[in-house]
mmCIF file of C-alpha atoms in Angstrom:
data_model
loop_
_atom_site.group_PDB
_atom_site.id
_atom_site.type_symbol
_atom_site.label_atom_id
_atom_site.label_comp_id
_atom_site.label_asym_id
_atom_site.label_seq_id
_atom_site.Cartn_x
_atom_site.Cartn_y
_atom_site.Cartn_z
ATOM 1 C CA UNK A 29 24.814 33.912 -25.280
ATOM 2 C CA UNK A 30 25.630 34.495 -21.787
ATOM 3 C CA UNK A 31 25.120 38.331 -20.124
ATOM 4 C CA UNK A 32 27.875 39.839 -19.068
ATOM 5 C CA UNK A 33 28.700 39.761 -15.109
ATOM 6 C CA UNK A 34 27.288 43.714 -15.185
ATOM 7 C CA UNK A 35 23.963 42.811 -16.447
ATOM 8 C CA UNK A 36 23.624 39.587 -13.440
ATOM 9 C CA UNK A 37 21.064 40.820 -11.050
ATOM 10 C CA UNK A 38 23.265 41.389 -7.722
ATOM 11 C CA UNK A 39 22.337 40.323 -4.041
ATOM 12 C CA UNK A 40 23.423 42.502 -1.161
ATOM 13 C CA UNK A 41 25.127 41.596 1.712
ATOM 14 C CA UNK A 42 21.675 41.100 3.618
ATOM 15 C CA UNK A 43 20.243 39.271 1.313
ATOM 16 C CA UNK A 44 23.560 36.773 1.271
ATOM 17 C CA UNK A 45 23.557 36.389 5.258
ATOM 18 C CA UNK A 46 20.031 35.781 4.801
ATOM 19 C CA UNK A 47 20.441 32.886 2.687
ATOM 20 C CA UNK A 48 23.285 31.497 4.527
ATOM 21 C CA UNK A 49 21.449 31.632 7.565
ATOM 22 C CA UNK A 50 18.456 29.694 6.121
ATOM 23 C CA UNK A 51 20.728 27.179 4.485
ATOM 24 C CA UNK A 52 22.502 26.760 7.907
ATOM 25 C CA UNK A 53 18.885 26.342 9.909
ATOM 26 C CA UNK A 54 18.059 23.785 7.134
ATOM 27 C CA UNK A 55 21.041 21.565 7.294
ATOM 28 C CA UNK A 56 20.724 22.017 11.310
ATOM 29 C CA UNK A 57 17.266 20.431 10.504
ATOM 30 C CA UNK A 58 17.954 17.697 8.722
ATOM 31 C CA UNK A 59 20.538 17.002 10.945
ATOM 32 C CA UNK A 60 17.928 16.801 13.786
ATOM 33 C CA UNK A 61 15.916 14.927 12.038
ATOM 34 C CA UNK A 62 18.204 12.205 10.915
ATOM 35 C CA UNK A 63 18.905 11.684 14.664
ATOM 36 C CA UNK A 64 15.572 10.978 15.246
ATOM 37 C CA UNK A 65 15.258 8.574 12.921
ATOM 38 C CA UNK A 66 18.392 6.805 14.000
ATOM 39 C CA UNK A 67 16.668 6.959 17.301
ATOM 40 C CA UNK A 68 13.609 5.535 16.177
ATOM 41 C CA UNK A 69 15.368 2.780 14.069
ATOM 42 C CA UNK A 70 17.210 1.622 17.629
ATOM 43 C CA UNK A 71 13.731 1.650 19.207
ATOM 44 C CA UNK A 72 11.808 -0.830 16.777
ATOM 45 C CA UNK A 73 15.072 -2.641 16.701
ATOM 46 C CA UNK A 74 14.502 -3.301 20.094
ATOM 47 C CA UNK A 75 10.934 -3.950 19.775
ATOM 48 C CA UNK A 76 11.398 -7.013 17.484
ATOM 49 C CA UNK A 77 14.376 -8.175 20.122
ATOM 50 C CA UNK A 78 11.605 -7.925 22.998
ATOM 51 C CA UNK A 79 9.034 -10.445 20.521
ATOM 52 C CA UNK A 80 11.887 -13.192 19.608
ATOM 53 C CA UNK A 81 12.143 -12.758 23.711
ATOM 54 C CA UNK A 82 8.778 -13.451 24.160
ATOM 55 C CA UNK A 83 8.336 -15.577 20.969
ATOM 56 C CA UNK A 84 11.025 -17.872 22.599
ATOM 57 C CA UNK A 85 8.815 -18.429 25.213
ATOM 58 C CA UNK A 86 6.005 -19.735 23.840
ATOM 59 C CA UNK A 87 5.841 -23.624 23.392
ATOM 60 C CA UNK A 88 7.693 -25.054 21.109
ATOM 61 C CA UNK A 89 5.325 -26.872 18.946
ATOM 62 C CA UNK A 90 3.303 -22.921 19.287
ATOM 63 C CA UNK A 91 2.180 -23.290 15.182
ATOM 64 C CA UNK A 92 1.906 -18.773 15.369
ATOM 65 C CA UNK A 93 5.149 -18.044 16.983
ATOM 66 C CA UNK A 94 5.636 -14.788 15.198
ATOM 67 C CA UNK A 95 2.711 -13.885 17.063
ATOM 68 C CA UNK A 96 4.802 -11.875 19.763
ATOM 69 C CA UNK A 97 5.939 -9.288 16.556
ATOM 70 C CA UNK A 98 2.742 -9.094 14.613
ATOM 71 C CA UNK A 99 0.904 -8.109 18.266
ATOM 72 C CA UNK A 100 3.630 -5.393 18.754
ATOM 73 C CA UNK A 101 3.551 -4.716 15.268
ATOM 74 C CA UNK A 102 0.058 -3.786 15.809
ATOM 75 C CA UNK A 103 0.310 -2.065 18.717
ATOM 76 C CA UNK A 104 2.301 0.620 17.336
ATOM 77 C CA UNK A 105 0.420 0.975 14.281
ATOM 78 C CA UNK A 106 -2.722 1.534 16.208
ATOM 79 C CA UNK A 107 -1.079 4.222 17.964
ATOM 80 C CA UNK A 108 0.545 5.857 14.826
ATOM 81 C CA UNK A 109 -2.660 4.991 12.827
ATOM 82 C CA UNK A 110 -0.819 3.278 9.901
ATOM 83 C CA UNK A 111 -1.169 0.150 8.430
ATOM 84 C CA UNK A 112 0.315 -3.118 10.531
ATOM 85 C CA UNK A 113 1.841 -4.471 7.440
ATOM 86 C CA UNK A 114 3.607 -1.539 7.443
ATOM 87 C CA UNK A 115 4.693 -1.458 10.741
ATOM 88 C CA UNK A 116 5.922 -5.218 10.782
ATOM 89 C CA UNK A 117 8.243 -4.148 7.664
ATOM 90 C CA UNK A 118 9.729 -1.388 8.973
ATOM 91 C CA UNK A 119 9.921 -3.980 12.228
ATOM 92 C CA UNK A 120 12.350 -5.940 9.888
ATOM 93 C CA UNK A 121 14.435 -3.354 8.150
ATOM 94 C CA UNK A 122 14.821 -1.611 11.549
ATOM 95 C CA UNK A 123 16.283 -4.775 12.860
ATOM 96 C CA UNK A 124 18.614 -5.513 9.935
ATOM 97 C CA UNK A 125 19.977 -1.975 10.028
ATOM 98 C CA UNK A 126 20.736 -1.972 13.424
ATOM 99 C CA UNK A 127 22.285 -5.823 13.636
ATOM 100 C CA UNK A 128 23.574 -6.038 10.311
ATOM 101 C CA UNK A 129 24.611 -2.253 9.484
ATOM 102 C CA UNK A 130 25.449 -0.288 12.979
ATOM 103 C CA UNK A 131 28.369 1.855 11.331
ATOM 104 C CA UNK A 132 25.533 2.614 8.935
ATOM 105 C CA UNK A 133 22.797 3.380 11.860
ATOM 106 C CA UNK A 134 25.687 5.415 13.628
ATOM 107 C CA UNK A 135 26.358 7.829 10.736
ATOM 108 C CA UNK A 136 22.829 8.498 10.313
ATOM 109 C CA UNK A 137 22.316 9.252 14.375
ATOM 110 C CA UNK A 138 25.620 11.391 13.395
ATOM 111 C CA UNK A 139 23.344 13.496 10.809
ATOM 112 C CA UNK A 140 26.320 12.382 8.435
ATOM 113 C CA UNK A 141 24.333 10.911 5.988
ATOM 114 C CA UNK A 142 20.399 10.808 5.010
ATOM 115 C CA UNK A 143 18.010 8.638 5.268
ATOM 116 C CA UNK A 144 17.925 7.536 1.417
ATOM 117 C CA UNK A 145 21.727 7.366 1.424
ATOM 118 C CA UNK A 146 21.115 4.439 3.940
ATOM 119 C CA UNK A 147 18.330 2.904 1.853
ATOM 120 C CA UNK A 148 20.783 2.978 -1.083
ATOM 121 C CA UNK A 149 23.749 1.272 0.848
ATOM 122 C CA UNK A 150 21.635 -1.513 2.797
ATOM 123 C CA UNK A 151 19.806 -2.647 -0.432
ATOM 124 C CA UNK A 152 23.066 -2.798 -2.335
ATOM 125 C CA UNK A 153 24.458 -4.721 0.605
ATOM 126 C CA UNK A 154 21.616 -6.559 2.159
ATOM 127 C CA UNK A 155 22.573 -9.931 0.505
ATOM 128 C CA UNK A 156 26.287 -9.677 1.621
ATOM 129 C CA UNK A 157 26.434 -12.724 3.968
ATOM 130 C CA UNK A 158 29.668 -12.708 6.105
ATOM 131 C CA UNK A 159 30.013 -10.102 8.917
ATOM 132 C CA UNK A 160 33.411 -8.867 7.741
ATOM 133 C CA UNK A 161 33.395 -8.469 4.534
ATOM 134 C CA UNK A 162 29.920 -6.785 5.202
ATOM 135 C CA UNK A 163 31.857 -4.449 7.002
ATOM 136 C CA UNK A 164 34.587 -3.748 5.217
ATOM 137 C CA UNK A 165 31.909 -2.543 2.476
ATOM 138 C CA UNK A 166 30.093 -0.379 4.942
ATOM 139 C CA UNK A 167 33.567 1.511 5.722
ATOM 140 C CA UNK A 168 34.096 2.107 2.162
ATOM 141 C CA UNK A 169 30.877 3.023 1.425
ATOM 142 C CA UNK A 170 30.100 5.370 4.059
ATOM 143 C CA UNK A 171 33.391 7.558 2.576
ATOM 144 C CA UNK A 172 31.643 7.141 -0.318
ATOM 145 C CA UNK A 173 28.657 8.818 0.985
ATOM 146 C CA UNK A 174 29.490 11.667 2.766
ATOM 147 C CA UNK A 175 30.455 13.430 -0.771
ATOM 148 C CA UNK A 176 27.745 11.778 -3.163
ATOM 149 C CA UNK A 177 24.087 12.097 -3.463
ATOM 150 C CA UNK A 178 21.750 8.744 -2.645
ATOM 151 C CA UNK A 179 21.672 8.835 -6.375
ATOM 152 C CA UNK A 180 24.805 8.990 -7.609
ATOM 153 C CA UNK A 181 25.784 6.209 -4.839
ATOM 154 C CA UNK A 182 23.603 3.705 -5.598
ATOM 155 C CA UNK A 183 25.953 2.590 -8.246
ATOM 156 C CA UNK A 184 29.271 2.698 -6.309
ATOM 157 C CA UNK A 185 27.461 0.681 -3.580
ATOM 158 C CA UNK A 186 26.191 -2.044 -5.996
ATOM 159 C CA UNK A 187 30.049 -1.996 -7.579
ATOM 160 C CA UNK A 188 31.617 -2.089 -3.666
ATOM 161 C CA UNK A 189 29.111 -4.711 -2.653
ATOM 162 C CA UNK A 190 29.755 -6.993 -6.063
ATOM 163 C CA UNK A 191 33.178 -7.433 -4.974
ATOM 164 C CA UNK A 192 32.065 -8.271 -0.879
ATOM 165 C CA UNK A 193 29.905 -11.099 -2.079
ATOM 166 C CA UNK A 194 30.697 -14.351 -1.272
ATOM 167 C CA UNK A 195 28.123 -16.004 -3.651
ATOM 168 C CA UNK A 196 28.601 -16.118 -7.479
ATOM 169 C CA UNK A 197 25.855 -14.456 -9.592
ATOM 170 C CA UNK A 198 24.137 -17.408 -10.481
ATOM 171 C CA UNK A 199 23.126 -18.254 -6.882
ATOM 172 C CA UNK A 200 21.924 -14.468 -5.937
ATOM 173 C CA UNK A 201 20.041 -14.245 -8.832
ATOM 174 C CA UNK A 202 18.090 -17.527 -8.577
ATOM 175 C CA UNK A 203 17.568 -15.951 -5.172
ATOM 176 C CA UNK A 204 16.059 -12.495 -6.253
ATOM 177 C CA UNK A 205 14.232 -14.632 -9.148
ATOM 178 C CA UNK A 206 11.984 -15.800 -6.101
ATOM 179 C CA UNK A 207 11.182 -12.410 -5.129
ATOM 180 C CA UNK A 208 9.268 -11.768 -8.261
ATOM 181 C CA UNK A 209 5.576 -10.841 -7.648
ATOM 182 C CA UNK A 210 2.776 -8.231 -9.238
ATOM 183 C CA UNK A 211 1.144 -5.444 -6.551
ATOM 184 C CA UNK A 212 -2.043 -3.626 -6.959
ATOM 185 C CA UNK A 213 -1.841 -0.059 -4.903
ATOM 186 C CA UNK A 214 -5.235 2.174 -5.096
ATOM 187 C CA UNK A 215 -4.451 5.744 -6.524
ATOM 188 C CA UNK A 216 -7.088 8.502 -6.925
ATOM 189 C CA UNK A 217 -9.794 9.465 -9.388
ATOM 190 C CA UNK A 218 -10.254 5.798 -9.891
ATOM 191 C CA UNK A 219 -6.929 4.817 -11.026
ATOM 192 C CA UNK A 220 -4.596 2.082 -9.430
ATOM 193 C CA UNK A 221 -1.151 1.145 -9.882
ATOM 194 C CA UNK A 222 -0.158 -2.594 -10.865
ATOM 195 C CA UNK A 223 3.650 -2.841 -10.127
ATOM 196 C CA UNK A 224 5.549 -5.833 -10.834
ATOM 197 C CA UNK A 225 9.004 -7.411 -10.178
ATOM 198 C CA UNK A 226 10.073 -9.622 -12.545
ATOM 199 C CA UNK A 227 13.588 -11.111 -14.241
ATOM 200 C CA UNK A 228 15.494 -7.873 -15.483
ATOM 201 C CA UNK A 229 15.901 -9.253 -19.376
ATOM 202 C CA UNK A 230 11.812 -10.283 -19.088
ATOM 203 C CA UNK A 231 10.385 -6.779 -18.022
ATOM 204 C CA UNK A 232 12.671 -5.206 -20.931
ATOM 205 C CA UNK A 233 11.559 -7.658 -22.844
ATOM 206 C CA UNK A 234 8.159 -6.782 -21.758
ATOM 207 C CA UNK A 235 8.035 -3.204 -22.248
ATOM 208 C CA UNK A 236 10.200 -3.816 -25.914
ATOM 209 C CA UNK A 237 7.231 -5.677 -26.705
ATOM 210 C CA UNK A 238 4.806 -3.172 -25.027
ATOM 211 C CA UNK A 239 6.138 -0.805 -27.163
ATOM 212 C CA UNK A 240 5.946 -2.300 -30.465
ATOM 213 C CA UNK A 241 2.273 -3.320 -30.617
ATOM 214 C CA UNK A 242 1.833 0.360 -29.448
ATOM 215 C CA UNK A 243 3.272 1.752 -32.045
ATOM 216 C CA UNK A 244 1.562 -0.991 -34.793
ATOM 217 C CA UNK A 245 -1.670 0.237 -33.396
ATOM 218 C CA UNK A 246 -0.936 3.805 -34.083
ATOM 219 C CA UNK A 247 -0.076 2.644 -37.304
ATOM 220 C CA UNK A 248 -2.859 0.506 -38.376
ATOM 221 C CA UNK A 249 -5.795 3.352 -36.899
ATOM 222 C CA UNK A 250 -3.749 5.863 -39.197
ATOM 223 C CA UNK A 251 -3.167 3.951 -42.066
ATOM 224 C CA UNK A 252 -7.189 2.070 -41.984
ATOM 225 C CA UNK A 253 -8.893 5.358 -42.269
ATOM 226 C CA UNK A 254 -6.449 8.748 -43.219
ATOM 227 C CA UNK A 255 -9.635 10.884 -43.107
ATOM 228 C CA UNK A 256 -9.562 9.973 -39.749
ATOM 229 C CA UNK A 257 -8.465 11.892 -36.809
ATOM 230 C CA UNK A 258 -5.406 10.986 -35.229
ATOM 231 C CA UNK A 259 -5.394 8.753 -31.888
ATOM 232 C CA UNK A 260 -4.772 11.227 -28.531
ATOM 233 C CA UNK A 261 -3.276 8.604 -26.971
ATOM 234 C CA UNK A 262 0.048 8.677 -26.085
ATOM 235 C CA UNK A 263 2.306 5.923 -26.028
ATOM 236 C CA UNK A 264 2.096 5.301 -22.355
ATOM 237 C CA UNK A 265 -1.469 5.371 -22.467
ATOM 238 C CA UNK A 266 -1.007 3.462 -25.559
ATOM 239 C CA UNK A 267 1.302 0.630 -23.700
ATOM 240 C CA UNK A 268 -1.287 0.367 -20.639
ATOM 241 C CA UNK A 269 -4.366 -0.764 -22.724
ATOM 242 C CA UNK A 270 -2.558 -3.002 -24.536
ATOM 243 C CA UNK A 271 -1.926 -4.505 -20.878
ATOM 244 C CA UNK A 272 -5.367 -4.583 -19.912
ATOM 245 C CA UNK A 273 -6.123 -6.106 -23.155
ATOM 246 C CA UNK A 274 -3.638 -9.177 -23.029
ATOM 247 C CA UNK A 275 -3.997 -9.741 -19.368
ATOM 248 C CA UNK A 276 -8.448 -9.617 -19.592
ATOM 249 C CA UNK A 277 -9.240 -10.894 -22.961
ATOM 250 C CA UNK A 278 -5.718 -11.851 -24.642
ATOM 251 C CA UNK A 279 -6.354 -9.851 -27.386
ATOM 252 C CA UNK A 280 -3.947 -7.117 -28.337
ATOM 253 C CA UNK A 281 -6.305 -4.653 -29.492
ATOM 254 C CA UNK A 282 -5.199 -1.435 -28.044
ATOM 255 C CA UNK A 283 -8.970 -0.596 -26.885
ATOM 256 C CA UNK A 284 -7.549 -0.613 -22.937
ATOM 257 C CA UNK A 285 -10.913 -0.538 -21.373
ATOM 258 C CA UNK A 286 -11.263 -4.582 -20.779
ATOM 259 C CA UNK A 287 -14.081 -3.969 -18.945
ATOM 260 C CA UNK A 288 -16.752 -6.791 -20.642
ATOM 261 C CA UNK A 289 -14.076 -9.337 -19.696
ATOM 262 C CA UNK A 290 -14.526 -8.749 -15.963
ATOM 263 C CA UNK A 291 -16.956 -11.194 -14.449
ATOM 264 C CA UNK A 292 -17.844 -8.956 -11.690
ATOM 265 C CA UNK A 293 -19.721 -9.347 -8.244
ATOM 266 C CA UNK A 294 -21.011 -6.169 -8.093
ATOM 267 C CA UNK A 295 -22.052 -4.259 -5.119
ATOM 268 C CA UNK A 296 -24.088 -1.219 -6.053
ATOM 269 C CA UNK A 297 -25.143 1.149 -3.146
ATOM 270 C CA UNK A 298 -27.948 3.636 -3.904
ATOM 271 C CA UNK A 299 -29.010 6.373 -1.962
ATOM 272 C CA UNK A 300 -32.659 7.256 -1.231
ATOM 273 C CA UNK A 301 -32.706 10.404 -2.901
ATOM 274 C CA UNK A 302 -31.025 9.424 -5.595
ATOM 275 C CA UNK A 303 -33.595 6.018 -5.961
ATOM 276 C CA UNK A 304 -36.302 8.513 -5.701
ATOM 277 C CA UNK A 305 -34.890 10.959 -8.442
ATOM 278 C CA UNK A 306 -33.857 13.783 -6.451
ATOM 279 C CA UNK A 307 -30.210 13.262 -5.762
ATOM 280 C CA UNK A 308 -27.339 12.684 -7.516
ATOM 281 C CA UNK A 309 -24.727 10.747 -5.278
ATOM 282 C CA UNK A 310 -21.990 8.716 -7.434
ATOM 283 C CA UNK A 311 -21.576 4.836 -7.992
ATOM 284 C CA UNK A 312 -19.208 3.753 -5.330
ATOM 285 C CA UNK A 313 -16.865 0.097 -5.659
ATOM 286 C CA UNK A 314 -17.145 -1.700 -2.950
ATOM 287 C CA UNK A 315 -13.496 -1.406 -0.717
ATOM 288 C CA UNK A 316 -12.258 1.242 -2.894
ATOM 289 C CA UNK A 317 -14.227 4.401 -3.470
ATOM 290 C CA UNK A 318 -16.653 6.279 -6.077
ATOM 291 C CA UNK A 319 -16.374 4.850 -10.099
ATOM 292 C CA UNK A 320 -17.809 6.861 -13.034
ATOM 293 C CA UNK A 321 -21.386 5.848 -13.948
ATOM 294 C CA UNK A 322 -20.064 4.195 -17.427
ATOM 295 C CA UNK A 323 -17.782 1.850 -15.942
ATOM 296 C CA UNK A 324 -20.496 0.930 -12.844
ATOM 297 C CA UNK A 325 -22.972 0.482 -16.062
ATOM 298 C CA UNK A 326 -20.186 -2.147 -17.738
ATOM 299 C CA UNK A 327 -19.525 -3.715 -14.444
ATOM 300 C CA UNK A 328 -23.454 -4.498 -13.902
ATOM 301 C CA UNK A 329 -23.805 -5.240 -17.167
ATOM 302 C CA UNK A 330 -21.639 -8.284 -17.326
ATOM 303 C CA UNK A 331 -22.240 -9.485 -13.603
ATOM 304 C CA UNK A 332 -23.774 -12.940 -12.767
ATOM 305 C CA UNK A 333 -25.516 -10.933 -9.861
ATOM 306 C CA UNK A 334 -25.029 -7.608 -7.760
ATOM 307 C CA UNK A 335 -26.431 -6.088 -4.573
ATOM 308 C CA UNK A 336 -28.607 -2.694 -4.450
ATOM 309 C CA UNK A 337 -27.891 -1.033 -1.043
ATOM 310 C CA UNK A 338 -30.555 0.832 0.396
ATOM 311 C CA UNK A 339 -28.623 4.412 2.307
ATOM 312 C CA UNK A 340 -30.200 6.528 4.875
ATOM 313 C CA UNK A 341 -30.724 10.542 3.109
ATOM 314 C CA UNK A 342 -29.079 11.749 6.491
ATOM 315 C CA UNK A 343 -26.538 9.545 8.142
ATOM 316 C CA UNK A 344 -25.628 7.354 5.576
ATOM 317 C CA UNK A 345 -26.741 3.903 7.411
ATOM 318 C CA UNK A 346 -27.251 1.415 5.695
ATOM 319 C CA UNK A 347 -31.222 0.199 5.667
ATOM 320 C CA UNK A 348 -31.505 -2.731 3.827
ATOM 321 C CA UNK A 349 -29.725 -5.059 1.009
ATOM 322 C CA UNK A 350 -31.335 -7.038 -1.419
ATOM 323 C CA UNK A 351 -30.514 -8.704 -4.656
ATOM 324 C CA UNK A 352 -31.587 -10.041 -8.149
ATOM 325 C CA UNK A 353 -30.403 -13.228 -7.546
ATOM 326 C CA UNK A 354 -30.871 -13.575 -3.296
ATOM 327 C CA UNK A 355 -28.322 -15.824 -1.896
ATOM 328 C CA UNK A 356 -27.121 -15.763 2.152
ATOM 329 C CA UNK A 357 -28.768 -12.470 3.037
ATOM 330 C CA UNK A 358 -26.310 -11.774 6.393
ATOM 331 C CA UNK A 359 -23.265 -12.963 4.642
ATOM 332 C CA UNK A 360 -24.284 -10.282 2.158
ATOM 333 C CA UNK A 361 -25.069 -7.622 4.525
ATOM 334 C CA UNK A 362 -21.921 -8.079 6.441
ATOM 335 C CA UNK A 363 -19.630 -7.488 3.225
ATOM 336 C CA UNK A 364 -21.809 -4.241 2.497
ATOM 337 C CA UNK A 365 -21.644 -2.727 6.225
ATOM 338 C CA UNK A 366 -17.878 -4.218 6.536
ATOM 339 C CA UNK A 367 -16.100 -3.276 3.002
ATOM 340 C CA UNK A 368 -13.085 -4.090 4.371
ATOM 341 C CA UNK A 369 -11.404 -6.292 7.559
ATOM 342 C CA UNK A 370 -12.556 -4.262 10.817
ATOM 343 C CA UNK A 371 -8.960 -4.403 12.320
ATOM 344 C CA UNK A 372 -7.879 -0.490 12.295
ATOM 345 C CA UNK A 373 -6.362 0.526 9.714
ATOM 346 C CA UNK A 374 -6.202 -2.425 7.478
ATOM 347 C CA UNK A 375 -8.106 -2.690 3.758
ATOM 348 C CA UNK A 376 -8.601 -5.860 3.208
ATOM 349 C CA UNK A 377 -11.431 -6.307 1.182
ATOM 350 C CA UNK A 378 -14.796 -8.033 2.775
ATOM 351 C CA UNK A 379 -14.826 -10.627 0.187
ATOM 352 C CA UNK A 380 -10.623 -11.525 1.128
ATOM 353 C CA UNK A 381 -12.255 -11.736 4.387
ATOM 354 C CA UNK A 382 -13.181 -14.184 7.316
ATOM 355 C CA UNK A 383 -16.517 -13.351 8.778
ATOM 356 C CA UNK A 384 -15.703 -13.494 12.429
ATOM 357 C CA UNK A 385 -17.705 -13.991 16.014
ATOM 358 C CA UNK A 386 -16.571 -10.835 18.033
ATOM 359 C CA UNK A 387 -17.759 -12.885 21.257
ATOM 360 C CA UNK A 388 -16.467 -16.570 20.371
ATOM 361 C CA UNK A 389 -19.588 -18.726 19.032
ATOM 362 C CA UNK A 390 -18.171 -21.374 21.142
ATOM 363 C CA UNK A 391 -18.367 -19.432 24.214
ATOM 364 C CA UNK A 392 -22.486 -19.041 23.291
ATOM 365 C CA UNK A 393 -21.978 -15.695 20.763
ATOM 366 C CA UNK A 394 -24.786 -15.244 18.497
ATOM 367 C CA UNK A 395 -24.517 -15.591 14.829
ATOM 368 C CA UNK A 396 -26.216 -12.164 14.097
ATOM 369 C CA UNK A 397 -24.801 -9.102 12.540
ATOM 370 C CA UNK A 398 -24.244 -7.266 15.760
ATOM 371 C CA UNK A 399 -21.973 -10.092 16.663
ATOM 372 C CA UNK A 400 -20.128 -10.624 13.184
ATOM 373 C CA UNK A 401 -17.120 -8.899 11.690
ATOM 374 C CA UNK A 402 -15.066 -9.321 8.883
ATOM 375 C CA UNK A 403 -11.440 -9.640 9.660
ATOM 376 C CA UNK A 404 -8.234 -10.840 7.276
ATOM 377 C CA UNK A 405 -6.945 -13.645 7.819
ATOM 378 C CA UNK A 406 -3.498 -11.708 9.693
ATOM 379 C CA UNK A 407 -6.166 -9.991 11.881
ATOM 380 C CA UNK A 408 -8.514 -12.911 12.572
ATOM 381 C CA UNK A 409 -5.383 -15.308 13.918
ATOM 382 C CA UNK A 410 -3.923 -11.725 15.432
ATOM 383 C CA UNK A 411 -7.563 -11.843 17.604
ATOM 384 C CA UNK A 412 -7.708 -15.243 18.846
ATOM 385 C CA UNK A 413 -3.628 -16.037 19.366
ATOM 386 C CA UNK A 414 -2.989 -12.862 20.901
ATOM 387 C CA UNK A 415 -4.329 -10.698 23.652
ATOM 388 C CA UNK A 416 -6.001 -8.418 22.147
ATOM 389 C CA UNK A 417 -9.796 -8.127 22.515
ATOM 390 C CA UNK A 418 -13.381 -6.514 20.300
ATOM 391 C CA UNK A 419 -16.370 -5.730 21.446
ATOM 392 C CA UNK A 420 -19.485 -4.556 19.045
ATOM 393 C CA UNK A 421 -21.167 -1.438 20.738
ATOM 394 C CA UNK A 422 -23.829 -1.061 18.359
ATOM 395 C CA UNK A 423 -24.432 -0.014 15.053
ATOM 396 C CA UNK A 424 -21.020 -1.844 13.737
ATOM 397 C CA UNK A 425 -18.821 -0.311 15.843
ATOM 398 C CA UNK A 426 -16.215 -2.305 17.214
ATOM 399 C CA UNK A 427 -13.760 -1.578 19.793
ATOM 400 C CA UNK A 428 -10.387 -2.700 20.095
ATOM 401 C CA UNK A 429 -8.067 -3.316 22.694
ATOM 402 C CA UNK A 430 -4.455 -3.766 22.617
ATOM 403 C CA UNK A 431 -2.195 -5.866 25.092
ATOM 404 C CA UNK A 432 -1.209 -2.497 26.742
ATOM 405 C CA UNK A 433 -4.366 -1.526 26.874
ATOM 406 C CA UNK A 434 -5.460 1.219 24.649
ATOM 407 C CA UNK A 435 -8.966 1.489 22.414
ATOM 408 C CA UNK A 436 -9.574 1.663 19.126
ATOM 409 C CA UNK A 437 -13.333 2.086 17.417
ATOM 410 C CA UNK A 438 -13.605 1.252 14.482
ATOM 411 C CA UNK A 439 -16.467 2.410 12.832
ATOM 412 C CA UNK A 440 -18.068 0.840 9.528
ATOM 413 C CA UNK A 441 -17.836 2.238 6.113
ATOM 414 C CA UNK A 442 -20.761 2.986 5.523
ATOM 415 C CA UNK A 443 -21.676 5.393 8.221
ATOM 416 C CA UNK A 444 -19.573 7.575 7.109
ATOM 417 C CA UNK A 445 -20.589 8.208 2.845
ATOM 418 C CA UNK A 446 -23.313 9.296 0.588
ATOM 419 C CA UNK A 447 -24.068 12.291 2.769
ATOM 420 C CA UNK A 448 -25.795 14.852 0.553
ATOM 421 C CA UNK A 449 -24.684 18.233 0.679
ATOM 422 C CA UNK A 450 -27.789 19.904 0.704
ATOM 423 C CA UNK A 451 -30.764 19.246 3.476
ATOM 424 C CA UNK A 452 -33.609 16.497 1.854
ATOM 425 C CA UNK A 453 -36.723 18.058 -0.156
ATOM 426 C CA UNK A 454 -39.184 16.777 3.570
#
């Protein structure tokens, strides 16, 4: 039963005026933010145009024709302390928005629509190839965006885009299918997100099959032992566990561990005090972060070999590396020290990166730990094919200099870890 109007709390005129002022200020702030986002998009698009001009001046046979764009992306990324891969995607998106959706960019700059509206418009209309058809689509969808939320705008934009497209559905679906992929993104607390882009029919079919398996596992568990406590896992948890079992062992047991099916190359970092029994620093999965002790033990048990890393109790610096089955000591030392690509902001694991001579070996650079560092292939090529430079300044610390003479220092990750909270007992 709804309360009578007399029973509802009322706001006095001062409170109403305050709320009105707050709303107006928030709207003005969002309008200003949208204008700045549009301006940033224009600057990013200009950077792409500059890179295109630089690329046009390179020799026609140059293999690294995209190097100017990658170099500019790295320049922007290091200044902002973000990934240059992310910046390159932003550059591409900005170039497409400014070049293919100018009316949408103008509406953003005027504060008439938000960045979320822009995403809905460009995602739906990105495959409209004809310029005139795309301009007509823009005019129609912007008119709807002025009165709709981004969530409501998306199906409207898809409908309008469908009318404007010149290619048939089969052609578009074939192109979209070529972009299917699986991506891993690390999360907090030892978790990660496994993200897959698949044809819709397959994705929904997989989800339905996982749900059926999860329900079957729950039912079989209950039927096998009526006196046993019920499985505490939710359907979402069971689906996730079935995915792990199927992908790692091929058997949908629903246990979800899957760790026994991983033949791991394990790197165990041991602070000196822990080794002596006077500390409790956590186990660490190289390049990712702390993991629980049980997971570490199970991975180690199934590994063909493992590295033991001895670290200083105060600084956390790597003191020594040994191996149960010793091989290529220098490579292992570098892998332990670096953990990942040593270009600022890059997290590509060392095992997927190249070992680069900081001072080129062809020019007399020594093959020693103080002249070697891991670089992923992207940044290895960037170092040699652009005017980015790097030098080692001791202790595995790299100093990078960008084409505009900005300097960035990249320090080995282990020197920042495993520092105990309490002073050492000596």
